[in-house]
């Protein structure tokens, strides 16, 4: 069994503040430890269920040299490979090589979700992101990247809003694990970290041993992506070939399939 674990930060139990997930902030090292321990729990679960090939991809942009390098190497669980430093959505080798399933760990809800802890889509400069006219978030983006290579998403962990969003996008068959309930965007009722780790280990072991019947997420083709920014100055960095500026704050891409459209928009 070959498993890819895609890791973000805002959906980790105990994380409720930007101070914990942005490099150089006062509680960033605390956040790194919490992320690393949830990753370790997921790896233990995958190993327990007999996975032979486990690849963990750090996909949280913390800023500066810590972007996609949030995991603490010396604390990581043996038995997996860890991808550090690869820009978000660019490292797809496990998917290309025939990964059996993906696990989204520590994900967060889309921008504008009132009970989504640290909810956003891509960055604070993105007000809304739509896929074929439907406003979605990073769960849909990452799932569509996996789906392009025929890989289903088996499990999504995060807050209650994240789990709700995952089920809306991927269907009732996807497994979700809620490790905290958002009270506001910056407050949550959280599981104790060790309890979250225990549940994550069990949930990952279950989906690896008994994969849910989830189809790979493939948006309809042709695919149109649209980004509405918070201010006009953010548009400039996205005016690549193939990207249309709709108005002062909106850009749009249409292509034959999601992945082509995404790689046209997101050039990192």
Coordinates of C-alpha atoms in Angstrom, one line a residue:
X1 CA 0.0 0.0 0.0
X2 CA 1.3 3.4 -1.0
X3 CA 0.1 6.5 0.9
X4 CA 0.6 10.2 0.5
X5 CA 0.0 12.4 3.6
X6 CA -0.5 16.0 2.7
X7 CA 0.1 18.3 5.7
X8 CA -1.2 21.8 6.5
X9 CA -1.1 23.6 9.9
X10 CA -4.3 25.5 10.6
X11 CA -6.3 22.4 11.2
X12 CA -4.0 20.9 13.9
X13 CA -5.5 20.5 17.4
X14 CA -4.3 23.2 19.7
X15 CA -3.7 25.7 16.8
X16 CA -5.9 28.8 17.0
X17 CA -3.6 31.7 16.2
X18 CA -1.5 33.0 13.4
X19 CA 1.3 33.2 16.0
X20 CA 1.5 29.4 15.9
X21 CA 1.8 29.0 12.2
X22 CA 3.8 31.9 10.8
X23 CA 7.6 31.9 10.9
X24 CA 9.2 34.3 13.3
X25 CA 6.1 34.7 15.4
X26 CA 6.1 34.2 19.1
X27 CA 4.5 30.8 19.2
X28 CA 5.7 29.3 15.9
X29 CA 8.0 26.7 17.5
X30 CA 5.0 25.5 19.6
X31 CA 3.0 25.2 16.4
X32 CA 5.8 23.2 14.7
X33 CA 5.8 20.7 17.5
X34 CA 2.1 20.2 17.4
X35 CA 2.2 19.7 13.6
X36 CA 5.1 17.3 13.8
X37 CA 3.3 15.2 16.5
X38 CA 0.1 14.9 14.4
X39 CA 2.2 13.8 11.4
X40 CA 4.0 11.2 13.6
X41 CA 0.6 9.8 14.7
X42 CA -0.5 9.6 11.0
X43 CA 2.7 7.8 10.0
X44 CA 2.3 5.3 13.0
X45 CA -1.2 4.6 11.8
X46 CA -0.2 4.0 8.2
X47 CA 2.6 1.7 9.4
X48 CA 0.3 -0.2 11.7
X49 CA -2.0 -1.0 8.8
X50 CA 0.9 -2.3 6.7
X51 CA 1.6 0.6 4.3
X52 CA 5.0 0.0 2.7
X53 CA 5.5 3.4 1.0
X54 CA 4.5 6.5 3.0
X55 CA 5.4 9.9 1.7
X56 CA 4.6 13.0 3.9
X57 CA 4.5 16.4 2.1
X58 CA 4.9 19.5 4.2
X59 CA 2.5 21.9 2.4
X60 CA 2.2 24.8 4.9
X61 CA 3.6 28.2 3.7
X62 CA 4.8 29.7 7.0
X63 CA 6.7 32.5 5.3
X64 CA 10.3 33.0 4.5
X65 CA 12.7 30.0 4.7
X66 CA 10.3 28.1 6.9
X67 CA 7.7 27.8 4.1
X68 CA 7.1 24.1 3.5
X69 CA 9.8 23.3 6.1
X70 CA 7.6 23.3 9.3
X71 CA 8.2 19.8 10.4
X72 CA 11.0 19.2 13.0
X73 CA 13.3 16.7 11.3
X74 CA 14.9 15.2 14.4
X75 CA 11.4 14.4 16.0
X76 CA 9.9 12.7 12.9
X77 CA 8.7 9.1 13.1
X78 CA 10.9 6.6 11.2
X79 CA 9.3 4.6 8.4
X80 CA 8.3 7.4 6.0
X81 CA 9.9 9.8 3.6
X82 CA 9.4 13.5 4.3
X83 CA 9.2 16.2 1.6
X84 CA 10.4 19.6 2.9
X85 CA 10.8 22.8 0.9
X86 CA 8.7 21.9 -2.2
X87 CA 6.2 24.7 -3.0
X88 CA 2.6 24.0 -2.5
X89 CA 0.9 21.6 -5.0
X90 CA 4.2 21.2 -7.0
X91 CA 5.4 17.9 -5.7
X92 CA 3.4 15.2 -7.3
X93 CA 5.8 12.3 -7.7
X94 CA 3.9 10.0 -5.3
X95 CA 0.7 10.7 -7.3
X96 CA 2.4 10.1 -10.6
X97 CA 4.0 6.8 -9.3
X98 CA 0.6 5.3 -8.5
X99 CA -0.2 6.2 -4.9
X100 CA -3.2 4.3 -3.6
X101 CA -4.7 7.1 -1.6
X102 CA -4.1 10.5 0.0
X103 CA -4.6 11.7 3.5
X104 CA -5.1 15.5 4.2
X105 CA -3.9 16.2 7.7
X106 CA -4.5 19.5 9.5
X107 CA -6.4 21.1 6.7
X108 CA -8.6 24.2 7.2
X109 CA -11.9 25.6 5.8
X110 CA -12.2 28.0 2.9
X111 CA -12.1 31.8 3.2
X112 CA -15.2 33.3 4.7
X113 CA -16.2 30.3 6.8
X114 CA -17.3 31.9 10.2
X115 CA -16.6 28.8 12.3
X116 CA -13.5 27.8 10.4
X117 CA -10.4 28.2 12.6
X118 CA -7.9 30.4 10.7
X119 CA -10.1 29.9 7.6
X120 CA -8.7 31.3 4.4
X121 CA -8.0 30.1 0.8
X122 CA -4.3 30.1 -0.3
X123 CA -3.5 33.5 1.3
X124 CA -5.1 36.5 3.0
X125 CA -5.0 38.3 -0.4
X126 CA -7.5 35.8 -1.9
X127 CA -11.1 36.8 -1.0
X128 CA -12.7 34.0 -3.0
X129 CA -11.7 31.2 -5.3
X130 CA -14.2 29.5 -7.6
X131 CA -14.0 26.3 -9.6
X132 CA -16.5 26.1 -12.4
X133 CA -18.5 28.8 -10.7
X134 CA -18.5 27.1 -7.2
X135 CA -16.7 28.8 -4.4
X136 CA -14.3 26.3 -2.9
X137 CA -11.1 26.2 -0.8
X138 CA -7.8 24.3 -0.5
X139 CA -9.5 21.0 0.1
X140 CA -11.0 21.1 -3.4
X141 CA -7.7 22.3 -5.0
X142 CA -5.6 19.6 -3.4
X143 CA -8.2 16.9 -4.0
X144 CA -8.4 17.9 -7.7
X145 CA -4.6 17.7 -8.0
X146 CA -4.8 14.2 -6.6
X147 CA -7.7 13.4 -8.8
X148 CA -5.8 14.4 -11.9
X149 CA -3.5 11.5 -11.3
X150 CA -6.4 9.2 -10.4
X151 CA -5.7 9.2 -6.6
X152 CA -8.7 9.4 -4.2
X153 CA -8.6 11.3 -0.8
X154 CA -9.4 8.8 1.9
X155 CA -9.3 10.9 5.1
X156 CA -9.4 14.6 5.9
X157 CA -8.6 15.9 9.4
X158 CA -9.1 19.4 10.9
X159 CA -11.9 21.4 12.6
X160 CA -15.6 20.7 12.2
X161 CA -16.0 23.2 9.4
X162 CA -13.2 21.5 7.5
X163 CA -14.8 18.1 7.9
X164 CA -18.1 19.5 6.7
X165 CA -16.5 21.1 3.6
X166 CA -14.6 17.9 2.8
X167 CA -17.8 15.9 2.8
X168 CA -19.6 18.5 0.6
X169 CA -16.8 18.3 -2.0
X170 CA -15.8 14.6 -1.8
X171 CA -19.1 13.0 -0.8
X172 CA -20.3 11.1 2.2
X173 CA -17.8 8.2 1.7
X174 CA -14.7 10.2 2.5
X175 CA -13.6 9.7 6.1
X176 CA -13.2 12.8 8.3
X177 CA -11.8 13.3 11.8
X178 CA -12.6 16.4 13.7
X179 CA -9.9 17.4 16.2
X180 CA -11.5 20.8 17.2
X181 CA -14.7 22.8 16.9
X182 CA -14.3 26.4 15.8
X183 CA -16.1 28.9 18.0
X184 CA -14.9 31.8 16.0
X185 CA -12.1 32.2 13.5
X186 CA -9.6 32.5 16.3
X187 CA -11.1 30.3 19.0
X188 CA -11.8 26.6 19.3
X189 CA -12.8 23.8 21.5
X190 CA -9.9 21.4 21.0
X191 CA -9.1 17.8 21.8
X192 CA -6.0 17.5 24.0
X193 CA -3.1 17.0 21.6
X194 CA -2.4 13.4 22.9
X195 CA -6.0 12.5 22.4
X196 CA -5.9 13.9 18.9
X197 CA -2.8 11.9 18.1
X198 CA -4.5 8.7 19.3
X199 CA -7.5 9.3 17.2
X200 CA -5.4 10.2 14.1
X201 CA -3.4 7.1 14.4
X202 CA -6.5 5.0 14.6
X203 CA -8.3 6.8 11.8
X204 CA -5.3 6.5 9.4
X205 CA -4.8 2.8 10.3
X206 CA -8.5 2.2 9.4
X207 CA -8.5 3.9 6.0
X208 CA -5.2 2.3 5.0
X209 CA -6.4 -1.1 6.0
X210 CA -10.0 -0.6 4.7
X211 CA -9.9 2.1 2.1
X212 CA -13.2 3.9 1.7
X213 CA -14.9 3.7 -1.6
X214 CA -14.2 7.3 -2.7
X215 CA -13.8 8.2 -6.3
X216 CA -10.9 10.5 -7.3
X217 CA -12.2 14.1 -7.4
X218 CA -12.2 15.3 -11.0
X219 CA -13.9 18.6 -11.8
X220 CA -15.8 18.9 -15.0
X221 CA -13.9 19.8 -18.2
X222 CA -13.3 22.3 -19.5
X223 CA -12.4 23.9 -16.2
X224 CA -12.6 27.5 -15.3
X225 CA -10.8 28.9 -12.2
X226 CA -11.5 32.4 -10.9
X227 CA -9.7 34.3 -8.1
X228 CA -11.2 37.4 -6.5
X229 CA -8.5 39.3 -4.6
X230 CA -9.0 41.6 -1.6
X231 CA -7.3 44.5 -3.4
X232 CA -6.2 45.4 -7.0
X233 CA -2.5 45.3 -6.2
X234 CA -2.6 41.6 -5.7
X235 CA -3.6 40.9 -9.3
X236 CA -0.2 41.8 -10.8
X237 CA 1.5 38.7 -9.7
X238 CA -1.0 36.5 -11.5
X239 CA -1.0 38.0 -15.0
X240 CA 0.7 35.2 -16.7
X241 CA 0.2 34.0 -20.2
X242 CA -3.2 32.3 -20.3
X243 CA -4.7 34.3 -17.4
X244 CA -7.4 36.8 -18.1
X245 CA -8.0 39.9 -16.0
X246 CA -11.7 40.2 -15.6
X247 CA -11.7 43.5 -13.6
X248 CA -9.4 45.3 -11.1
X249 CA -9.6 42.5 -8.5
X250 CA -10.5 39.3 -10.5
X251 CA -8.5 37.0 -12.7
X252 CA -9.8 33.9 -14.6
X253 CA -8.3 30.9 -16.4
X254 CA -10.1 28.3 -18.6
X255 CA -8.4 25.2 -19.8
X256 CA -9.2 21.6 -21.0
X257 CA -8.8 20.2 -17.4
X258 CA -8.3 21.3 -13.9
X259 CA -4.6 20.6 -13.6
X260 CA -3.7 22.5 -16.8
X261 CA -5.8 25.5 -15.5
X262 CA -4.2 25.3 -12.1
X263 CA -0.6 25.2 -13.4
X264 CA -1.4 28.2 -15.6
X265 CA -2.7 30.2 -12.6
X266 CA -0.4 28.9 -9.9
X267 CA 3.2 29.3 -11.1
X268 CA 5.5 28.6 -8.3

